[in-house]
PDB file of C-alpha atoms in Angstrom:
ATOM      1  CA  ASN A   1      17.675 -37.511  51.408  1.00 63.00           C
ATOM      2  CA  ALA A   2      18.606 -35.765  48.147  1.00 75.00           C
ATOM      3  CA  GLY A   3      21.738 -33.899  49.290  1.00 92.00           C
ATOM      4  CA  VAL A   4      22.942 -31.387  46.781  1.00 95.00           C
ATOM      5  CA  THR A   5      21.122 -31.433  43.401  1.00 95.00           C
ATOM      6  CA  GLN A   6      22.379 -29.554  40.434  1.00 96.00           C
ATOM      7  CA  THR A   7      20.616 -29.151  37.073  1.00 96.00           C
ATOM      8  CA  PRO A   8      21.027 -29.423  34.137  1.00 96.00           C
ATOM      9  CA  LYS A   9      23.815 -32.116  34.124  1.00 94.00           C
ATOM     10  CA  PHE A  10      24.775 -31.261  30.598  1.00 95.00           C
ATOM     11  CA  ARG A  11      24.363 -28.071  28.437  1.00 96.00           C
ATOM     12  CA  ILE A  12      25.765 -26.729  25.154  1.00 97.00           C
ATOM     13  CA  LEU A  13      25.356 -22.789  24.762  1.00 96.00           C
ATOM     14  CA  LYS A  14      26.232 -20.600  22.060  1.00 97.00           C
ATOM     15  CA  ILE A  15      28.552 -17.710  22.414  1.00 97.00           C
ATOM     16  CA  GLY A  16      26.714 -14.714  23.992  1.00 96.00           C
ATOM     17  CA  GLN A  17      23.799 -16.852  25.289  1.00 97.00           C
ATOM     18  CA  SER A  18      22.797 -16.800  28.898  1.00 96.00           C
ATOM     19  CA  MET A  19      21.756 -19.496  31.289  1.00 96.00           C
ATOM     20  CA  THR A  20      21.418 -20.248  34.879  1.00 97.00           C
ATOM     21  CA  LEU A  21      22.967 -23.140  36.492  1.00 98.00           C
ATOM     22  CA  GLN A  22      20.677 -24.455  39.354  1.00 98.00           C
ATOM     23  CA  CYS A  23      21.761 -25.688  42.823  1.00 98.00           C
ATOM     24  CA  THR A  24      19.498 -26.838  45.680  1.00 97.00           C
ATOM     25  CA  GLN A  25      20.282 -28.407  48.912  1.00 97.00           C
ATOM     26  CA  ASP A  26      17.879 -30.026  51.545  1.00 95.00           C
ATOM     27  CA  MET A  27      20.143 -30.154  54.469  1.00 93.00           C
ATOM     28  CA  ASN A  28      19.502 -26.753  55.930  1.00 92.00           C
ATOM     29  CA  HIS A  29      23.270 -25.806  55.282  1.00 92.00           C
ATOM     30  CA  ASN A  30      24.395 -22.294  55.761  1.00 91.00           C
ATOM     31  CA  TYR A  31      27.280 -22.312  53.454  1.00 92.00           C
ATOM     32  CA  MET A  32      27.250 -22.863  49.739  1.00 94.00           C
ATOM     33  CA  TYR A  33      29.989 -22.798  47.160  1.00 94.00           C
ATOM     34  CA  TRP A  34      30.256 -22.708  43.355  1.00 96.00           C
ATOM     35  CA  TYR A  35      33.404 -24.121  41.740  1.00 95.00           C
ATOM     36  CA  ARG A  36      34.588 -24.889  38.297  1.00 96.00           C
ATOM     37  CA  GLN A  37      36.889 -27.552  37.201  1.00 92.00           C
ATOM     38  CA  ASP A  38      38.834 -27.192  34.020  1.00 89.00           C
ATOM     39  CA  PRO A  39      40.117 -30.332  32.294  1.00 80.00           C
ATOM     40  CA  GLY A  40      43.048 -31.603  34.065  1.00 74.00           C
ATOM     41  CA  MET A  41      43.045 -29.068  36.637  1.00 77.00           C
ATOM     42  CA  GLY A  42      41.836 -28.429  40.225  1.00 83.00           C
ATOM     43  CA  LEU A  43      38.725 -26.632  41.340  1.00 89.00           C
ATOM     44  CA  LYS A  44      38.509 -22.831  41.368  1.00 92.00           C
ATOM     45  CA  LEU A  45      36.198 -21.012  43.740  1.00 92.00           C
ATOM     46  CA  ILE A  46      33.691 -18.856  41.704  1.00 95.00           C
ATOM     47  CA  TYR A  47      31.323 -17.420  44.368  1.00 95.00           C
ATOM     48  CA  TYR A  48      30.308 -18.312  47.823  1.00 93.00           C
ATOM     49  CA  SER A  49      27.650 -17.691  50.482  1.00 93.00           C
ATOM     50  CA  VAL A  50      27.584 -17.967  54.100  1.00 90.00           C
ATOM     51  CA  GLY A  51      23.884 -17.664  54.454  1.00 92.00           C
ATOM     52  CA  ALA A  52      20.728 -16.373  52.851  1.00 94.00           C
ATOM     53  CA  GLY A  53      21.162 -12.823  51.458  1.00 94.00           C
ATOM     54  CA  ILE A  54      24.976 -13.046  51.762  1.00 93.00           C
ATOM     55  CA  THR A  55      27.259 -13.771  48.819  1.00 94.00           C
ATOM     56  CA  ASP A  56      31.092 -13.133  48.118  1.00 92.00           C
ATOM     57  CA  LYS A  57      33.612 -13.435  45.475  1.00 93.00           C
ATOM     58  CA  GLY A  58      36.006 -16.297  45.097  1.00 90.00           C
ATOM     59  CA  GLU A  59      39.084 -16.660  42.935  1.00 89.00           C
ATOM     60  CA  VAL A  60      37.497 -16.508  39.231  1.00 94.00           C
ATOM     61  CA  PRO A  61      34.165 -14.455  39.754  1.00 96.00           C
ATOM     62  CA  ASN A  62      34.342 -12.415  36.492  1.00 96.00           C
ATOM     63  CA  GLY A  63      31.510 -13.424  33.889  1.00 96.00           C
ATOM     64  CA  TYR A  64      29.173 -14.804  36.635  1.00 97.00           C
ATOM     65  CA  ASN A  65      26.497 -13.788  39.135  1.00 97.00           C
ATOM     66  CA  VAL A  66      25.067 -15.453  41.854  1.00 97.00           C
ATOM     67  CA  SER A  67      22.114 -14.754  44.402  1.00 96.00           C
ATOM     68  CA  ARG A  68      20.894 -16.623  47.790  1.00 97.00           C
ATOM     69  CA  SER A  69      17.408 -15.463  48.434  1.00 96.00           C
ATOM     70  CA  THR A  70      16.760 -18.677  50.371  1.00 96.00           C
ATOM     71  CA  THR A  71      18.880 -21.235  52.448  1.00 96.00           C
ATOM     72  CA  GLU A  72      18.129 -23.833  50.028  1.00 97.00           C
ATOM     73  CA  ASP A  73      18.917 -22.316  46.648  1.00 97.00           C
ATOM     74  CA  PHE A  74      22.089 -20.947  45.132  1.00 98.00           C
ATOM     75  CA  PRO A  75      21.783 -20.323  41.418  1.00 98.00           C
ATOM     76  CA  LEU A  76      24.858 -19.257  39.373  1.00 98.00           C
ATOM     77  CA  ARG A  77      24.007 -17.102  36.225  1.00 97.00           C
ATOM     78  CA  LEU A  78      26.071 -16.723  33.019  1.00 96.00           C
ATOM     79  CA  GLU A  79      25.054 -13.521  31.347  1.00 89.00           C
ATOM     80  CA  LEU A  80      27.239 -13.586  28.017  1.00 94.00           C
ATOM     81  CA  ALA A  81      28.590 -17.095  27.742  1.00 95.00           C
ATOM     82  CA  ALA A  82      32.167 -17.207  26.367  1.00 96.00           C
ATOM     83  CA  PRO A  83      34.285 -20.198  25.280  1.00 96.00           C
ATOM     84  CA  SER A  84      36.532 -19.679  28.298  1.00 95.00           C
ATOM     85  CA  GLN A  85      33.470 -20.700  30.578  1.00 96.00           C
ATOM     86  CA  THR A  86      33.526 -24.209  29.040  1.00 96.00           C
ATOM     87  CA  SER A  87      34.052 -26.222  32.171  1.00 96.00           C
ATOM     88  CA  VAL A  88      32.565 -28.693  34.686  1.00 94.00           C
ATOM     89  CA  TYR A  89      30.647 -26.651  37.556  1.00 97.00           C
ATOM     90  CA  PHE A  90      30.309 -28.088  40.976  1.00 95.00           C
ATOM     91  CA  CYS A  91      27.866 -26.695  43.751  1.00 96.00           C
ATOM     92  CA  ALA A  92      28.741 -27.747  47.295  1.00 94.00           C
ATOM     93  CA  SER A  93      27.355 -26.839  50.736  1.00 94.00           C
ATOM     94  CA  ARG A  94      28.253 -27.485  54.490  1.00 90.00           C
ATOM     95  CA  PRO A  95      26.795 -26.815  57.816  1.00 87.00           C
ATOM     96  CA  LYS A  96      27.525 -23.899  59.865  1.00 81.00           C
ATOM     97  CA  ARG A  97      27.613 -26.071  63.208  1.00 70.00           C
ATOM     98  CA  GLN A  98      30.839 -26.181  65.220  1.00 65.00           C
ATOM     99  CA  GLY A  99      32.802 -29.321  64.345  1.00 67.00           C
ATOM    100  CA  LYS A 100      30.756 -30.021  61.431  1.00 67.00           C
ATOM    101  CA  VAL A 101      33.102 -29.015  58.363  1.00 76.00           C
ATOM    102  CA  GLU A 102      32.481 -31.701  55.718  1.00 85.00           C
ATOM    103  CA  ALA A 103      31.149 -30.199  52.394  1.00 89.00           C
ATOM    104  CA  PHE A 104      28.817 -32.167  50.243  1.00 91.00           C
ATOM    105  CA  PHE A 105      29.065 -31.877  46.545  1.00 92.00           C
ATOM    106  CA  GLY A 106      26.442 -32.217  43.712  1.00 93.00           C
ATOM    107  CA  GLN A 107      27.213 -34.207  40.665  1.00 91.00           C
ATOM    108  CA  GLY A 108      28.094 -31.373  38.438  1.00 93.00           C
ATOM    109  CA  THR A 109      27.077 -29.708  35.439  1.00 95.00           C
ATOM    110  CA  ARG A 110      29.244 -30.180  32.174  1.00 95.00           C
ATOM    111  CA  LEU A 111      28.930 -26.824  30.143  1.00 96.00           C
ATOM    112  CA  THR A 112      30.409 -26.393  26.659  1.00 96.00           C
ATOM    113  CA  VAL A 113      30.135 -22.951  24.994  1.00 96.00           C
ATOM    114  CA  VAL A 114      30.468 -22.945  21.081  1.00 96.00           C
TER     115      VAL A 114
ATOM    116  CA  GLY B   1      46.034 -15.471  50.593  1.00 75.00           C
ATOM    117  CA  ASP B   2      45.118 -19.210  51.410  1.00 84.00           C
ATOM    118  CA  SER B   3      46.376 -21.760  49.103  1.00 89.00           C
ATOM    119  CA  VAL B   4      47.109 -25.606  48.554  1.00 93.00           C
ATOM    120  CA  THR B   5      49.840 -27.072  46.671  1.00 93.00           C
ATOM    121  CA  GLN B   6      49.890 -30.578  45.666  1.00 92.00           C
ATOM    122  CA  MET B   7      52.463 -32.865  44.228  1.00 80.00           C
ATOM    123  CA  GLU B   8      52.335 -33.050  40.507  1.00 76.00           C
ATOM    124  CA  GLY B   9      50.751 -35.946  38.858  1.00 79.00           C
ATOM    125  CA  PRO B  10      49.733 -38.236  37.335  1.00 92.00           C
ATOM    126  CA  VAL B  11      50.776 -41.020  39.567  1.00 94.00           C
ATOM    127  CA  THR B  12      50.826 -44.822  38.360  1.00 96.00           C
ATOM    128  CA  LEU B  13      51.469 -47.567  40.549  1.00 96.00           C
ATOM    129  CA  SER B  14      51.075 -51.238  40.977  1.00 97.00           C
ATOM    130  CA  GLU B  15      48.480 -52.913  43.066  1.00 97.00           C
ATOM    131  CA  GLU B  16      49.843 -53.373  46.720  1.00 96.00           C
ATOM    132  CA  ALA B  17      52.167 -50.517  46.327  1.00 97.00           C
ATOM    133  CA  PHE B  18      52.723 -47.582  48.990  1.00 97.00           C
ATOM    134  CA  LEU B  19      51.216 -44.305  48.122  1.00 97.00           C
ATOM    135  CA  THR B  20      52.268 -40.915  49.183  1.00 97.00           C
ATOM    136  CA  ILE B  21      50.846 -37.773  47.605  1.00 97.00           C
ATOM    137  CA  ASN B  22      52.098 -34.675  49.213  1.00 97.00           C
ATOM    138  CA  CYS B  23      50.336 -31.609  50.080  1.00 97.00           C
ATOM    139  CA  THR B  24      51.240 -28.223  51.638  1.00 97.00           C
ATOM    140  CA  TYR B  25      49.232 -25.215  52.554  1.00 95.00           C
ATOM    141  CA  THR B  26      49.466 -21.578  53.143  1.00 93.00           C
ATOM    142  CA  ALA B  27      46.748 -20.091  55.312  1.00 88.00           C
ATOM    143  CA  THR B  28      45.937 -17.344  57.958  1.00 79.00           C
ATOM    144  CA  GLY B  29      44.557 -18.599  61.222  1.00 77.00           C
ATOM    145  CA  TYR B  30      43.994 -22.252  61.763  1.00 82.00           C
ATOM    146  CA  PRO B  31      42.386 -23.976  58.798  1.00 89.00           C
ATOM    147  CA  SER B  32      40.800 -27.430  58.681  1.00 91.00           C
ATOM    148  CA  LEU B  33      42.123 -29.675  56.285  1.00 94.00           C
ATOM    149  CA  PHE B  34      40.754 -32.470  53.837  1.00 95.00           C
ATOM    150  CA  TRP B  35      41.288 -34.982  51.241  1.00 96.00           C
ATOM    151  CA  TYR B  36      38.584 -35.390  48.630  1.00 95.00           C
ATOM    152  CA  VAL B  37      38.339 -38.040  46.112  1.00 95.00           C
ATOM    153  CA  GLN B  38      36.635 -37.933  42.708  1.00 92.00           C
ATOM    154  CA  TYR B  39      35.900 -40.968  40.743  1.00 91.00           C
ATOM    155  CA  PRO B  40      35.393 -40.681  36.876  1.00 85.00           C
ATOM    156  CA  GLY B  41      32.181 -38.859  36.017  1.00 81.00           C
ATOM    157  CA  GLU B  42      31.378 -38.016  39.641  1.00 84.00           C
ATOM    158  CA  GLY B  43      31.482 -35.252  42.152  1.00 85.00           C
ATOM    159  CA  LEU B  44      33.898 -35.070  44.898  1.00 90.00           C
ATOM    160  CA  GLN B  45      33.659 -37.193  48.202  1.00 92.00           C
ATOM    161  CA  LEU B  46      35.127 -36.600  51.415  1.00 93.00           C
ATOM    162  CA  LEU B  47      37.942 -39.251  52.279  1.00 96.00           C
ATOM    163  CA  LEU B  48      39.156 -37.929  55.448  1.00 96.00           C
ATOM    164  CA  LYS B  49      39.815 -34.860  57.345  1.00 94.00           C
ATOM    165  CA  ALA B  50      41.724 -33.272  60.307  1.00 94.00           C
ATOM    166  CA  THR B  51      40.566 -30.128  62.272  1.00 91.00           C
ATOM    167  CA  LYS B  52      43.510 -29.451  64.307  1.00 90.00           C
ATOM    168  CA  ALA B  53      47.355 -29.596  64.550  1.00 92.00           C
ATOM    169  CA  ASP B  54      48.524 -33.307  65.090  1.00 95.00           C
ATOM    170  CA  ASP B  55      45.068 -34.772  64.303  1.00 95.00           C
ATOM    171  CA  LYS B  56      45.302 -37.816  61.962  1.00 97.00           C
ATOM    172  CA  GLY B  57      42.593 -38.343  59.709  1.00 96.00           C
ATOM    173  CA  SER B  58      41.779 -41.824  58.417  1.00 97.00           C
ATOM    174  CA  ASN B  59      39.455 -43.813  56.300  1.00 96.00           C
ATOM    175  CA  LYS B  60      39.445 -46.987  53.923  1.00 95.00           C
ATOM    176  CA  GLY B  61      43.154 -47.515  54.672  1.00 97.00           C
ATOM    177  CA  PHE B  62      44.335 -43.978  53.756  1.00 98.00           C
ATOM    178  CA  GLU B  63      45.841 -41.703  56.479  1.00 98.00           C
ATOM    179  CA  ALA B  64      47.127 -38.100  56.561  1.00 98.00           C
ATOM    180  CA  THR B  65      48.385 -36.090  59.672  1.00 98.00           C
ATOM    181  CA  TYR B  66      48.044 -32.288  60.136  1.00 97.00           C
ATOM    182  CA  ARG B  67      51.509 -30.993  60.543  1.00 96.00           C
ATOM    183  CA  LYS B  68      51.482 -27.345  61.574  1.00 93.00           C
ATOM    184  CA  GLU B  69      55.228 -26.878  61.809  1.00 93.00           C
ATOM    185  CA  THR B  70      55.717 -27.961  58.239  1.00 95.00           C
ATOM    186  CA  THR B  71      52.119 -26.952  57.022  1.00 95.00           C
ATOM    187  CA  SER B  72      51.749 -30.146  55.471  1.00 97.00           C
ATOM    188  CA  PHE B  73      48.835 -32.861  55.217  1.00 97.00           C
ATOM    189  CA  HIS B  74      50.400 -35.677  53.099  1.00 98.00           C
ATOM    190  CA  LEU B  75      48.023 -38.556  52.014  1.00 98.00           C
ATOM    191  CA  GLU B  76      49.299 -42.120  52.468  1.00 98.00           C
ATOM    192  CA  LYS B  77      48.077 -45.632  51.945  1.00 98.00           C
ATOM    193  CA  GLY B  78      50.123 -48.753  52.808  1.00 97.00           C
ATOM    194  CA  SER B  79      48.680 -51.023  49.934  1.00 96.00           C
ATOM    195  CA  VAL B  80      46.784 -49.453  47.111  1.00 97.00           C
ATOM    196  CA  GLN B  81      44.009 -51.334  45.202  1.00 97.00           C
ATOM    197  CA  VAL B  82      42.896 -50.904  41.364  1.00 96.00           C
ATOM    198  CA  SER B  83      39.662 -49.536  42.937  1.00 95.00           C
ATOM    199  CA  ASP B  84      41.713 -46.584  44.396  1.00 96.00           C
ATOM    200  CA  SER B  85      42.344 -45.248  40.947  1.00 96.00           C
ATOM    201  CA  ALA B  86      40.635 -41.788  41.035  1.00 95.00           C
ATOM    202  CA  VAL B  87      41.644 -38.020  41.425  1.00 94.00           C
ATOM    203  CA  TYR B  88      42.591 -36.940  44.966  1.00 96.00           C
ATOM    204  CA  PHE B  89      42.246 -33.359  45.950  1.00 95.00           C
ATOM    205  CA  CYS B  90      43.762 -31.557  49.193  1.00 96.00           C
ATOM    206  CA  ALA B  91      41.743 -28.832  50.735  1.00 94.00           C
ATOM    207  CA  LEU B  92      41.649 -26.414  53.445  1.00 92.00           C
ATOM    208  CA  LEU B  93      38.774 -24.438  54.976  1.00 89.00           C
ATOM    209  CA  LEU B  94      39.346 -21.287  56.760  1.00 82.00           C
ATOM    210  CA  PRO B  95      37.592 -20.663  59.999  1.00 75.00           C
ATOM    211  CA  GLU B  96      34.497 -18.617  60.187  1.00 69.00           C
ATOM    212  CA  THR B  97      36.408 -15.556  61.542  1.00 64.00           C
ATOM    213  CA  SER B  98      38.525 -15.691  58.277  1.00 61.00           C
ATOM    214  CA  GLY B  99      35.777 -16.048  55.793  1.00 65.00           C
ATOM    215  CA  SER B 100      35.027 -19.825  55.580  1.00 75.00           C
ATOM    216  CA  ARG B 101      36.553 -20.160  52.323  1.00 80.00           C
ATOM    217  CA  LEU B 102      36.969 -23.815  50.981  1.00 84.00           C
ATOM    218  CA  THR B 103      40.079 -23.870  48.751  1.00 89.00           C
ATOM    219  CA  PHE B 104      41.365 -26.836  46.840  1.00 91.00           C
ATOM    220  CA  GLY B 105      44.707 -27.931  45.297  1.00 92.00           C
ATOM    221  CA  GLU B 106      45.033 -28.973  41.659  1.00 90.00           C
ATOM    222  CA  GLY B 107      44.410 -32.618  42.331  1.00 92.00           C
ATOM    223  CA  THR B 108      46.399 -35.682  41.690  1.00 93.00           C
ATOM    224  CA  GLN B 109      45.527 -38.350  39.475  1.00 93.00           C
ATOM    225  CA  LEU B 110      46.173 -41.845  40.592  1.00 95.00           C
ATOM    226  CA  THR B 111      46.194 -44.945  38.362  1.00 96.00           C
ATOM    227  CA  VAL B 112      46.497 -48.387  39.992  1.00 97.00           C
ATOM    228  CA  ASN B 113      47.356 -51.248  37.673  1.00 96.00           C
ATOM    229  CA  PRO B 114      46.823 -54.786  38.478  1.00 95.00           C
TER     230      PRO B 114
END
């Protein structure tokens, strides 16, 4: 069982370039989340989704976009990369079932914008 | 809005010392509370959880009790080991009626020396 899979693991972007961070889960979870973790800091919520076709902004959505066309996939798009977006990005998912509150995390994508 | 505040780190202890990491929260409704652990270079793993007031979560010798009256969820361990060295995150999950946001604290770096 793969769980939550993020690709790529590492990426270096030039200022102004765009890219998509991929996140896929095979647990049929309704909820999915994108976080960024800056050095020495906690996790900040970028966007989240409660199901296919539904997304909502978190604390730090500026500069990012998401889509949720299927239950499995929740890609995060950076349109015009900026140095301030250098961070480690984590995707997470969790089920909607009553009492099943644990979130499962991917291994992260380390992004550097130069 | 919802938020989680953790004691500032880093924390350095000797092996077999007692550990406390403080966590307080602000939230509407009745959140579920969690402690996650992050080992170097990895994603987050659930350590323990509590879904209602007075619940005690426990795992691997760690414990935390959901205290609604003080809005706290402090992490404790009676005797830490070198292998416990990691970053610990307190988190809350709002119920579905309040949007299901999963919010993290800043994290506390724990180093245990032999």
